[in-house]
Coordinates of C-alpha atoms and ligand atoms in Angstrom, one line a residue:
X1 CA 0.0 0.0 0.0
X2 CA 1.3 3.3 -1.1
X3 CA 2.1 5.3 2.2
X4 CA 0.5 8.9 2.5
X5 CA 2.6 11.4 4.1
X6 CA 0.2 14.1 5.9
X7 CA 2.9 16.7 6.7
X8 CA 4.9 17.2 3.4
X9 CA 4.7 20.3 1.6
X10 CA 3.8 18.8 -2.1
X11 CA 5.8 21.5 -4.1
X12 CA 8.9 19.3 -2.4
X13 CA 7.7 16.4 -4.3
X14 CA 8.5 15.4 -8.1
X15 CA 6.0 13.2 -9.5
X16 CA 8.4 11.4 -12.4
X17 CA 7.1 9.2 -15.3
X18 CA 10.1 7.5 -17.0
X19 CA 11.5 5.8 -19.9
X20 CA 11.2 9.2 -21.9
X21 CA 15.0 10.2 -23.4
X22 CA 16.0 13.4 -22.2
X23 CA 16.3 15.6 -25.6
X24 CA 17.2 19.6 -25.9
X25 CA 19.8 22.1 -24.8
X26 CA 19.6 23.6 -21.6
X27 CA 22.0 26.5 -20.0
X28 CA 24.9 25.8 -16.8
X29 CA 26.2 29.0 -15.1
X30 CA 28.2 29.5 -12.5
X31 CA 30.2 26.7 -10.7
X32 CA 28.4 26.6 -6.8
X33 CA 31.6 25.8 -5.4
X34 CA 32.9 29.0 -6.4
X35 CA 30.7 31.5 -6.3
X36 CA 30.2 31.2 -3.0
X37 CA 33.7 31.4 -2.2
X38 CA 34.1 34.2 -4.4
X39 CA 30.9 35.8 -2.5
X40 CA 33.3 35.3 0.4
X41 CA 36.4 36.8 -1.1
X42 CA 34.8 39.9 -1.5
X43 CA 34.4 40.6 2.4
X44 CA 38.1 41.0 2.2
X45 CA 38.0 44.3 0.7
X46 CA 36.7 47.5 1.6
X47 CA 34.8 48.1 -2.0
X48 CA 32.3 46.7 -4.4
X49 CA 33.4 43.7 -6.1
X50 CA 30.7 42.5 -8.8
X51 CA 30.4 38.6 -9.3
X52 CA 28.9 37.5 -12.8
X53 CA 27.9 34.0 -14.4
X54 CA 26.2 33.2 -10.9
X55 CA 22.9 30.4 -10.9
X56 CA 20.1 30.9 -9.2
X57 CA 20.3 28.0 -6.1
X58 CA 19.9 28.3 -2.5
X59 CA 24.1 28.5 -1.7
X60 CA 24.2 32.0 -3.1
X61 CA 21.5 32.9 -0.9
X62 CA 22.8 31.6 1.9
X63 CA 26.3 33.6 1.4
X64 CA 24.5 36.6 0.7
X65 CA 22.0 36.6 4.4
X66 CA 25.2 35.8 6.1
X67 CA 27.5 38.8 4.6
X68 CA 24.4 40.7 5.5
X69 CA 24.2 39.9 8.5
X70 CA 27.9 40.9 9.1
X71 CA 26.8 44.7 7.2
X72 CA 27.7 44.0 3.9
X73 CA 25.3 44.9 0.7
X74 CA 24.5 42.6 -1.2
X75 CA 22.1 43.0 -4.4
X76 CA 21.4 39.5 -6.1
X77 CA 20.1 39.8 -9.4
X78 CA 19.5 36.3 -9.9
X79 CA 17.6 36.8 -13.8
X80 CA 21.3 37.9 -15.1
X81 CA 23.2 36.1 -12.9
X82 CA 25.3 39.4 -11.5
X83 CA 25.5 39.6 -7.1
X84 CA 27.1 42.9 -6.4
X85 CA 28.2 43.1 -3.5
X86 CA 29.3 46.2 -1.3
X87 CA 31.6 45.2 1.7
X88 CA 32.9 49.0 2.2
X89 CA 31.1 48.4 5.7
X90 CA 31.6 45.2 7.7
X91 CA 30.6 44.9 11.4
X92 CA 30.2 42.0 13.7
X93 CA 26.8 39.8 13.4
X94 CA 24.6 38.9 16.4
X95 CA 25.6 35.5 17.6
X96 CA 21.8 34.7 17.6
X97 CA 21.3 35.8 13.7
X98 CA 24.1 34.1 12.8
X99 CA 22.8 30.7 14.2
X100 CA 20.0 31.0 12.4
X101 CA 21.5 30.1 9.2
X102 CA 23.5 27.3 11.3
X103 CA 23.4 23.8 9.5
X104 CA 22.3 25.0 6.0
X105 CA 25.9 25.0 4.3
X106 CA 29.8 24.5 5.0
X107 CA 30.3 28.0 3.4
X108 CA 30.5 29.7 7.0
X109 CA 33.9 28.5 7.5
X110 CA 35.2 30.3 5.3
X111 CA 34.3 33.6 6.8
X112 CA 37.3 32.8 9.2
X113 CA 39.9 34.8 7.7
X114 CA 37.9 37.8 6.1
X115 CA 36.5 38.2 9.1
X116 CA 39.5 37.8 11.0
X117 CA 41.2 40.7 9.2
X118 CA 38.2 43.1 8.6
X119 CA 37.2 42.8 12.8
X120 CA 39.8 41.0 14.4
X121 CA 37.2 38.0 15.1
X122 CA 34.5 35.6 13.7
X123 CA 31.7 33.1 15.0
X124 CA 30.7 30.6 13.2
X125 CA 27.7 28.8 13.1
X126 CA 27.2 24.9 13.3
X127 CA 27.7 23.8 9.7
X128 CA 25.4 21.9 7.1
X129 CA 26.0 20.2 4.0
X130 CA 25.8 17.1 2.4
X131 CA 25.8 14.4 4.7
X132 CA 28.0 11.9 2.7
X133 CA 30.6 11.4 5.6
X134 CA 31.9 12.8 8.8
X135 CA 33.0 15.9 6.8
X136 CA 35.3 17.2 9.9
X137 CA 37.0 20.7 9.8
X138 CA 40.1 20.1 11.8
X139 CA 42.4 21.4 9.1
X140 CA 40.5 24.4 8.8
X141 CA 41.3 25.4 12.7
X142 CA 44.4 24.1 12.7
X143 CA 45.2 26.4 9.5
X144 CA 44.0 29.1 11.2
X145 CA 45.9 28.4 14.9
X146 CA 49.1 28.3 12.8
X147 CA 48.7 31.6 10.9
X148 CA 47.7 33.1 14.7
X149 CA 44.1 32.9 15.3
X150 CA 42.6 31.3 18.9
X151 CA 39.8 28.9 18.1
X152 CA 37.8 28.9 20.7
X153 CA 34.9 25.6 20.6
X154 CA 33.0 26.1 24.0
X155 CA 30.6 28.0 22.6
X156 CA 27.9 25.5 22.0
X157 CA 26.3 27.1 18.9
X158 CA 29.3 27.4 17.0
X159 CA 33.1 28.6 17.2
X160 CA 34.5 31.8 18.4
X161 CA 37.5 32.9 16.6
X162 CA 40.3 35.4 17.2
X163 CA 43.4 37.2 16.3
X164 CA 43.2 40.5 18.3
X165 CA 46.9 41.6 16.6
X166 CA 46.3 40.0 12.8
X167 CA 47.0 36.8 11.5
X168 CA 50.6 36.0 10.6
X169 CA 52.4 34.2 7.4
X170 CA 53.3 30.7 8.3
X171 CA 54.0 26.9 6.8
X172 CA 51.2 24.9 6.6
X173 CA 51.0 21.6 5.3
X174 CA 47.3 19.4 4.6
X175 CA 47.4 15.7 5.6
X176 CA 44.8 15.5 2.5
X177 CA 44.4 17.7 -0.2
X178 CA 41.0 19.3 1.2
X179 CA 38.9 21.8 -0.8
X180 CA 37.7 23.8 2.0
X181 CA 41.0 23.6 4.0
X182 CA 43.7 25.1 0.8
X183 CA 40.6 28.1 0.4
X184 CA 40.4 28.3 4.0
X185 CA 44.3 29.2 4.0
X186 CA 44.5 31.4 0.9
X187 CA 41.8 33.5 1.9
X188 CA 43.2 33.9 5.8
X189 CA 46.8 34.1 4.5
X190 CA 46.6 36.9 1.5
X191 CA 46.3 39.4 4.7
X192 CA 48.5 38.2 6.7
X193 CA 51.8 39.5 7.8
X194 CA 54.6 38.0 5.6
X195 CA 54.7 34.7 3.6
X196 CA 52.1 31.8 3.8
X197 CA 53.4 28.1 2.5
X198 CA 51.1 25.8 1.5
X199 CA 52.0 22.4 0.8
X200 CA 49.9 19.5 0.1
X201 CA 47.0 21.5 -0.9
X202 CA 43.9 20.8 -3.7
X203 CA 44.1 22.7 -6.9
X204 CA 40.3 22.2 -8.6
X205 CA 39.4 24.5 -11.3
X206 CA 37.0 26.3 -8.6
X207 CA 40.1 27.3 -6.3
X208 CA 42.2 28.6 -9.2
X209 CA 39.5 30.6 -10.0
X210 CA 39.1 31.6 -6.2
X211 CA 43.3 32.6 -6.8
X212 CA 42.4 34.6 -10.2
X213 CA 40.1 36.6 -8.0
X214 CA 42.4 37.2 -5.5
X215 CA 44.8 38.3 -7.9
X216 CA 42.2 41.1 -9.2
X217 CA 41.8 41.7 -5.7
X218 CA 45.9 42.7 -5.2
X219 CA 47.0 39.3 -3.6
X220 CA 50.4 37.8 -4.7
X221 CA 49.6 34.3 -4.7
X222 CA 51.7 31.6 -6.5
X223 CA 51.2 27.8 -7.2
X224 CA 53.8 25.0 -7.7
X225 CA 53.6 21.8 -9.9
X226 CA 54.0 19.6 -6.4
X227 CA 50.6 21.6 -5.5
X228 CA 52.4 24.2 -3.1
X229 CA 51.0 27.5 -2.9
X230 CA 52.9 30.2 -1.9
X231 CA 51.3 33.5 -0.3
X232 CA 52.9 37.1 0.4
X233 CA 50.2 39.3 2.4
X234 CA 49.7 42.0 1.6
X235 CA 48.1 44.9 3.0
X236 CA 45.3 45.9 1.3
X237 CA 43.3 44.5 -1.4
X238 CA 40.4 46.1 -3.5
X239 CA 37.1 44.9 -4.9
X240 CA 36.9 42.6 -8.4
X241 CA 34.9 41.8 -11.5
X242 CA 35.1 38.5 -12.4
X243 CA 33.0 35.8 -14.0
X244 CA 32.6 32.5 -13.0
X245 CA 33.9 29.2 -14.7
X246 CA 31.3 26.6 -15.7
X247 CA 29.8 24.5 -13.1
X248 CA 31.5 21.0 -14.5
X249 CA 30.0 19.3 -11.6
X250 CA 26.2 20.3 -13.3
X251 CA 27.3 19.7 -16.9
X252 CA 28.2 16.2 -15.6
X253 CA 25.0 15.8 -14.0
X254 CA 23.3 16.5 -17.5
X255 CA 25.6 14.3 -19.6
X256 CA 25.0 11.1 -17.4
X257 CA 21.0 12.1 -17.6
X258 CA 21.5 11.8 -21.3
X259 CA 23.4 8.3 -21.3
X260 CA 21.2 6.9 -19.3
X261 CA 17.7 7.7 -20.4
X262 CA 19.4 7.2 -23.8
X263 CA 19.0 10.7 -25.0
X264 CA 20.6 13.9 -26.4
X265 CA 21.4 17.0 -24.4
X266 CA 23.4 20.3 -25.4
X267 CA 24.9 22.1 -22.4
X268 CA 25.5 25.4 -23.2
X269 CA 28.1 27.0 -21.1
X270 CA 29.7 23.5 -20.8
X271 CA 33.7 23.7 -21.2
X272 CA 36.1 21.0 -22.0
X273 CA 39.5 22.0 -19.8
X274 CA 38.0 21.4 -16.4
X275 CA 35.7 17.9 -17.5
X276 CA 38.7 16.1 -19.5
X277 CA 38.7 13.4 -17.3
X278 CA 35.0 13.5 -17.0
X279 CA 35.0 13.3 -20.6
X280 CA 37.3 10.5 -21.1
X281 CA 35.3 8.0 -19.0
X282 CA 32.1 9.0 -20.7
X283 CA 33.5 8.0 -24.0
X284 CA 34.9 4.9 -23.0
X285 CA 31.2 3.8 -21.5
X286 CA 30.0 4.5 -25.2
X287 CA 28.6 8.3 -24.8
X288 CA 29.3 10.7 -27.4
X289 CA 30.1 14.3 -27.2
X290 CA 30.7 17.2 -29.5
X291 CA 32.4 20.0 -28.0
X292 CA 31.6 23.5 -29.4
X293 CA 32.4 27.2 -28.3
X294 CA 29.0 27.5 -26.8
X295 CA 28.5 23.8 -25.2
X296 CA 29.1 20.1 -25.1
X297 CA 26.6 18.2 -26.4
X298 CA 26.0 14.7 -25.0
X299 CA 24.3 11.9 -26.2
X300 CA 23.4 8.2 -26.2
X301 CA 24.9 6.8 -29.6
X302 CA 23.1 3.6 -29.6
X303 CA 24.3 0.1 -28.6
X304 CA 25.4 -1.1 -25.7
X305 CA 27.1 0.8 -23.4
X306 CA 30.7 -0.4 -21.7
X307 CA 31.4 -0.8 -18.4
X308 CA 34.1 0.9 -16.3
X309 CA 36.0 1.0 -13.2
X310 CA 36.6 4.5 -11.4
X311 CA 38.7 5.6 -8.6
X312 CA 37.4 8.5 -7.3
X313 CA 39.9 11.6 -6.4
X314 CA 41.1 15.2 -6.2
X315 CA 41.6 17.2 -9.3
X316 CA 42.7 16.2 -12.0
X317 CA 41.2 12.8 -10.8
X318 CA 38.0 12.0 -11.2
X319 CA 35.3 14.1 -9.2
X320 CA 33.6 12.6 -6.2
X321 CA 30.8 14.5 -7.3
X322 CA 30.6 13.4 -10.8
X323 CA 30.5 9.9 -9.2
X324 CA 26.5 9.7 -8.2
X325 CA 25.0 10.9 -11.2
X326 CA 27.3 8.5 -13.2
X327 CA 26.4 4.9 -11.6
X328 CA 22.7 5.5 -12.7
X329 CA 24.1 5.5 -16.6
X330 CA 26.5 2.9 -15.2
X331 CA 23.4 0.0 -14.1
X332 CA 22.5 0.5 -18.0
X333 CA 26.0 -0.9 -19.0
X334 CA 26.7 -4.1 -20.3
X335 CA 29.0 -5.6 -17.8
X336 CA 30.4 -5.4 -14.6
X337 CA 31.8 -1.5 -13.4
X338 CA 34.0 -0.8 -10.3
X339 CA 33.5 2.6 -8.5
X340 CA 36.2 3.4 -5.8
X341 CA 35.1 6.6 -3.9
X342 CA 38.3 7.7 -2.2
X343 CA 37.1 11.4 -1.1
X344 CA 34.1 10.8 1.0
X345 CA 34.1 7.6 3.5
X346 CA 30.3 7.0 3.0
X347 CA 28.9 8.3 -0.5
X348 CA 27.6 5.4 -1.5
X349 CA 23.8 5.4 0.7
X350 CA 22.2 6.8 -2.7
X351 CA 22.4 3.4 -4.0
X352 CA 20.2 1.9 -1.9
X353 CA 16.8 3.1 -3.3
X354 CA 18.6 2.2 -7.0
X355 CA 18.5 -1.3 -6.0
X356 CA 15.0 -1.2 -4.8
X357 CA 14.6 0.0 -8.0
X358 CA 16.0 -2.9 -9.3
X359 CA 19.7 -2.6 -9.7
X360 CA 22.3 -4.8 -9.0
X361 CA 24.8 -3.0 -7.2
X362 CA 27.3 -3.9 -4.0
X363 CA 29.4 -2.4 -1.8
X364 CA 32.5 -3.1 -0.2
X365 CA 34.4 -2.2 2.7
X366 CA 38.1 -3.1 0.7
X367 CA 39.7 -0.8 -2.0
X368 CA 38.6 -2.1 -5.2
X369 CA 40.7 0.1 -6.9
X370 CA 44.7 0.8 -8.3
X371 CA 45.5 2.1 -4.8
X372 CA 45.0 1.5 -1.2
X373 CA 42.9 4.5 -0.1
X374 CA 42.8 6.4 3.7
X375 CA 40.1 3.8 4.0
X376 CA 41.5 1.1 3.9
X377 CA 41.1 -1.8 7.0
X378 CA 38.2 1.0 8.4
X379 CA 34.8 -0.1 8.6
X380 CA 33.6 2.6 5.5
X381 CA 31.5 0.7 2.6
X382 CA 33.7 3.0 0.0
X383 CA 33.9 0.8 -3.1
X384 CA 30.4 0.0 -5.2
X385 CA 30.2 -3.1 -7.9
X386 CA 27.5 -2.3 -10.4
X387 CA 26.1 -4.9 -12.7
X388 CA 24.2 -4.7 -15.9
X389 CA 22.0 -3.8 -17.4
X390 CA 19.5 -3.8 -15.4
X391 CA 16.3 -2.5 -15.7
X392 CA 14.5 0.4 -13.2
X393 CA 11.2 0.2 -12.1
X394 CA 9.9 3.4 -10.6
X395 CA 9.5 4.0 -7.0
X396 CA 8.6 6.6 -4.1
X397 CA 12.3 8.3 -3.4
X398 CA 13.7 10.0 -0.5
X399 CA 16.4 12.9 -1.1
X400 CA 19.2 11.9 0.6
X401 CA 21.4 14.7 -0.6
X402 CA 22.3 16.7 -3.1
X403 CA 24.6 15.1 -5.8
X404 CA 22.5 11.7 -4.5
X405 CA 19.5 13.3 -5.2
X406 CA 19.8 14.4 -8.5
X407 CA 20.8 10.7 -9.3
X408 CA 17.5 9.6 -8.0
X409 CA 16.0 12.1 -10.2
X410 CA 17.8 10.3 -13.3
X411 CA 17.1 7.2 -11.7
X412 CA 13.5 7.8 -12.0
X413 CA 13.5 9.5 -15.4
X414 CA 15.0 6.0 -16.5
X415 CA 13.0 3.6 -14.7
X416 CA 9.6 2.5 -16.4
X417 CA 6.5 3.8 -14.6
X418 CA 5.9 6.5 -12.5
X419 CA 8.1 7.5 -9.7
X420 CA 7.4 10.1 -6.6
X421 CA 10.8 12.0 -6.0
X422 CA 10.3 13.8 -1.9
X423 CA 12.6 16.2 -0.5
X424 CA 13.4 17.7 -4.0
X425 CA 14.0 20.9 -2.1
X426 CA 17.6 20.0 -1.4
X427 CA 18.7 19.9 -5.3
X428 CA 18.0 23.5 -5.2
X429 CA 21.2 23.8 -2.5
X430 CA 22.8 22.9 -6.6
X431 CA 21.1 22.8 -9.7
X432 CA 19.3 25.9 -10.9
X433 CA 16.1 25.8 -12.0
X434 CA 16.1 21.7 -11.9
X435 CA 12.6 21.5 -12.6
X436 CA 12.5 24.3 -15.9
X437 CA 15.2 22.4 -17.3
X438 CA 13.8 19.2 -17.2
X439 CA 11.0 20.7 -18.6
X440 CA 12.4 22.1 -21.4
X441 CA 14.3 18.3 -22.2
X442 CA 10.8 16.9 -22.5
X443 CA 11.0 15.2 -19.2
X444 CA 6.9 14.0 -18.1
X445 CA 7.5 16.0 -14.7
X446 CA 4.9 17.4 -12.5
Ligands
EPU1 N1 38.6 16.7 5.5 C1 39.1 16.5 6.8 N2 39.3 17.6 7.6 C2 39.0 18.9 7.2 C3 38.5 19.1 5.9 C4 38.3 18.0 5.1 O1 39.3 15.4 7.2 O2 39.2 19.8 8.0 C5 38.3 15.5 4.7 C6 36.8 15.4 4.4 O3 36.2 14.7 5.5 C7 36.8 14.6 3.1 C8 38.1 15.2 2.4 O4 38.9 15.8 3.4 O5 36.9 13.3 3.3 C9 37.8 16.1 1.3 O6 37.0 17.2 1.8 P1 37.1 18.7 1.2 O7 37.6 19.6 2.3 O8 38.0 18.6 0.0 O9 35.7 19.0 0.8 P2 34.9 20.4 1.1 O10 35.7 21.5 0.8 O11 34.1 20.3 2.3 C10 34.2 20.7 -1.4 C11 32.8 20.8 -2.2 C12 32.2 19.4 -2.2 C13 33.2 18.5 -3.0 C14 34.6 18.5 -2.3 C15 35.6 17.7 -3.0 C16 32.1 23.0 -1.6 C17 31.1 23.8 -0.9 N3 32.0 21.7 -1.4 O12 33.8 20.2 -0.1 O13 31.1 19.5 -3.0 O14 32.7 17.2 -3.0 O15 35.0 19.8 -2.1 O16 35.8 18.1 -4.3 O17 33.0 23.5 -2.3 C18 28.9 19.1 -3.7 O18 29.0 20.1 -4.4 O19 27.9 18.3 -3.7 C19 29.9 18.8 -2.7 C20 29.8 18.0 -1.7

């Protein structure tokens, strides 16, 4: 019997009917995972800084209550993608504001250092996200203790941070090359006194384009082959222009929708440099793609499609968030394919309603993979078997996050029969205008 839930708000529900190919061109701006950090860079500076290419999801309005909250303007014109945002004025936020934004992204973090410099201290609210894994922050403190900062965790709402006589250069080196921890560090260390060296540190297309804006900002920033960056503060830094790279994390969403629901999708805004890899693996399943100026186009060429086996890992590597939307195409391969998520210890609970669905997928708890991972002999299910093909029925869905989510939306737009998607509200946190898009691909959607 189909259950009824009384107490869900139906606009967070997708009602899905499959087995329709996804066919049309639909537009990707603005990478989330920089925008909001370049949202952030611009509290650095006593000026306006204007941010273009930005999408319309529910990060960027996050950012912007939370610089607001600390006296910033910000003016989101989310039809032409342009925040402007005024940080001439910054002053502290009430504790209790600021907690009200606790839990809905990781972005707060990253106010650290602006903060730091602009007021001399920071709280931060309990953090949200994805929950795909313990997703700890200890590099992010223990950055900031070495460049001078007190962290201060008693607080029970959050963390109290500060560095009453500035933040000085120092040499910092990551156990793992972590996103949030190198960003964390560039955007404390381009004020602070003297020279900043980090080693060990993650170099994605989104934080090179976080360095290019702190370039235009006045920051002397420099990056090394063996991933070292290498900071000299300086004093004072100015607002920026600047638009933002593709998301490649979106595009990839789109191209796996198109393999498999067997269909053809352009991308426009879609760029090659940061999806090679990306790219590479989706040929060798048997997907084509045309790369234009404007767009990659993906599509289904016919036939059978190939299986593959993926390790998972910082850039260049494969993305951990390309990962989710991929094993849906993956169950429609012929043959067995080997995922090995080495990023995130438990990113593999979005396969559990695919295999109600009906495919045949299994996890392990070894490295099924080239390399031994930080996983390894720990009790983390991070390595996924997929078999197929296999066919998907659909199902009533639970959102368990976001890059999980929009894989039970392909799921669903694969599987025969009609499928309720809840909690839909969460792919907004990613994927502008979801819904229009699939819309305008011909998905049956309502
Ligand atoms: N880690 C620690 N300690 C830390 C920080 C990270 O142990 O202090 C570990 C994490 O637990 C994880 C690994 O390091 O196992 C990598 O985490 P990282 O810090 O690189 O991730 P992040 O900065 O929190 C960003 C993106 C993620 C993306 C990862 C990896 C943002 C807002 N988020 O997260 O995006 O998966 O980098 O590329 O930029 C998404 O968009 O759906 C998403 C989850």
């Amino acid at each position: 019997m189909k259950e009824v839930r009384v107490t869900e708000d139906t606009e967070d529900v997708l009602h899905v009917v499959g087995g329709k190919p996804l066919e049309g061109t639909i537009k990707v701006r603005g990478a989330k995972n920089f925008v909001s950090k370049a949202m952030v860079a611009a509290l650095l500076a006593p000026g306006v800084s204007v941010l273009r290419n930005v999408p319309e999801i529910r990060d960027v309005h996050v950012v912007s209550d939370l610089l607001r909250l600390h006296g910033v303007e910000v003016d989101v014109d989310g039809h032409n993608g342009v925040v402007t945002i005024d940080a001439t004025h910054v002053q502290l936020a009430d504790v209790a504001d600021v907690d009200t934004l606790s839990g809905s992204s990781r972005i707060p973090i990253l106010f650290s250092g602006p903060l730091l410099h602009r007021l001399g201290e920071a709280f931060i609210p309990q953090l949200g996200g994805c929950n795909i894994g313990g997703r700890p922050i200890d590099f992010h403190l223990e950055t900031l203790r070495k460049l001078g900062a007190h962290v201060d965790k008693e607080h029970q709402d959050g963390i109290h941070i500060t560095a009453p006589d500035g933040l000085h250069g120092a040499k910092i080196h990551l156990p793992y090359p972590s996103v949030g921890a190198t960003e964390q560090t560039l955007l404390a260390a381009v004020q602070a006194e003297g020279r900043t060296e980090l080693s060990g540190a993650a170099t994605e297309p989104e934080i090179m384009d976080l360095v290019a804006v702190l370039q235009k900002m006045g920051a002397l920033i420099s990056v090394d082959v063996d991933r070292t960056f290498r900071v000299e503060g300086v004093k004072e830094l100015k607002g920026y222009t600047h638009t933002s790279l593709t998301d490649r994390i979106e595009s990839a969403s789109w191209a796996s929708a198109a393999l498999a629901t067997h269909g053809d999708i352009f991308v426009k805004g879609a760029t090659q440099p940061e999806m090679m890899t990306f790219l590479n693996v989706f040929r060798k399943i048997g997907g084509a793609f045309d790369i234009t100026d404007q767009g990659i186009r993906f599509w289904h060429p016919g036939g059978n499609l190939k299986p593959v086996a993926i390790e998972t890992d910082v850039h260049p590597g494969f993305m951990t968030d390309w990962q989710q939307p991929l094993v849906v195409a993956l169950t429609q391969a012929n043959g067995l394919s080997i995922v090995h998520e080495t990023v995130y210890e438990n990113r593999f609970g979005f396969t559990k309603p695919l295999v109600q669905m009906g495919a045949t997928i299994q996890l392990y708890r070894e490295c099924l993979g080239s390399l031994p991972c930080r996983f390894q002999q720990r009790n983390y299910k991070h390595s996924a078997v997929i078999f197929g093909p296999t066919p998907l029925e659909g199902r009533d869905i639970d959102v368990p996050d976001l890059r999980g989510g929009f894989s039970h939306l392909i799921a669903a737009l694969t599987a025969n029969g009609p499928s309720d998607v809840h909690g839909i509200s969460l792919i907004d946190r990613g994927y502008a205008d979801f819904r229009g898009k699939l819309e305008a691909l011909g998905a049956d959607i309502s």
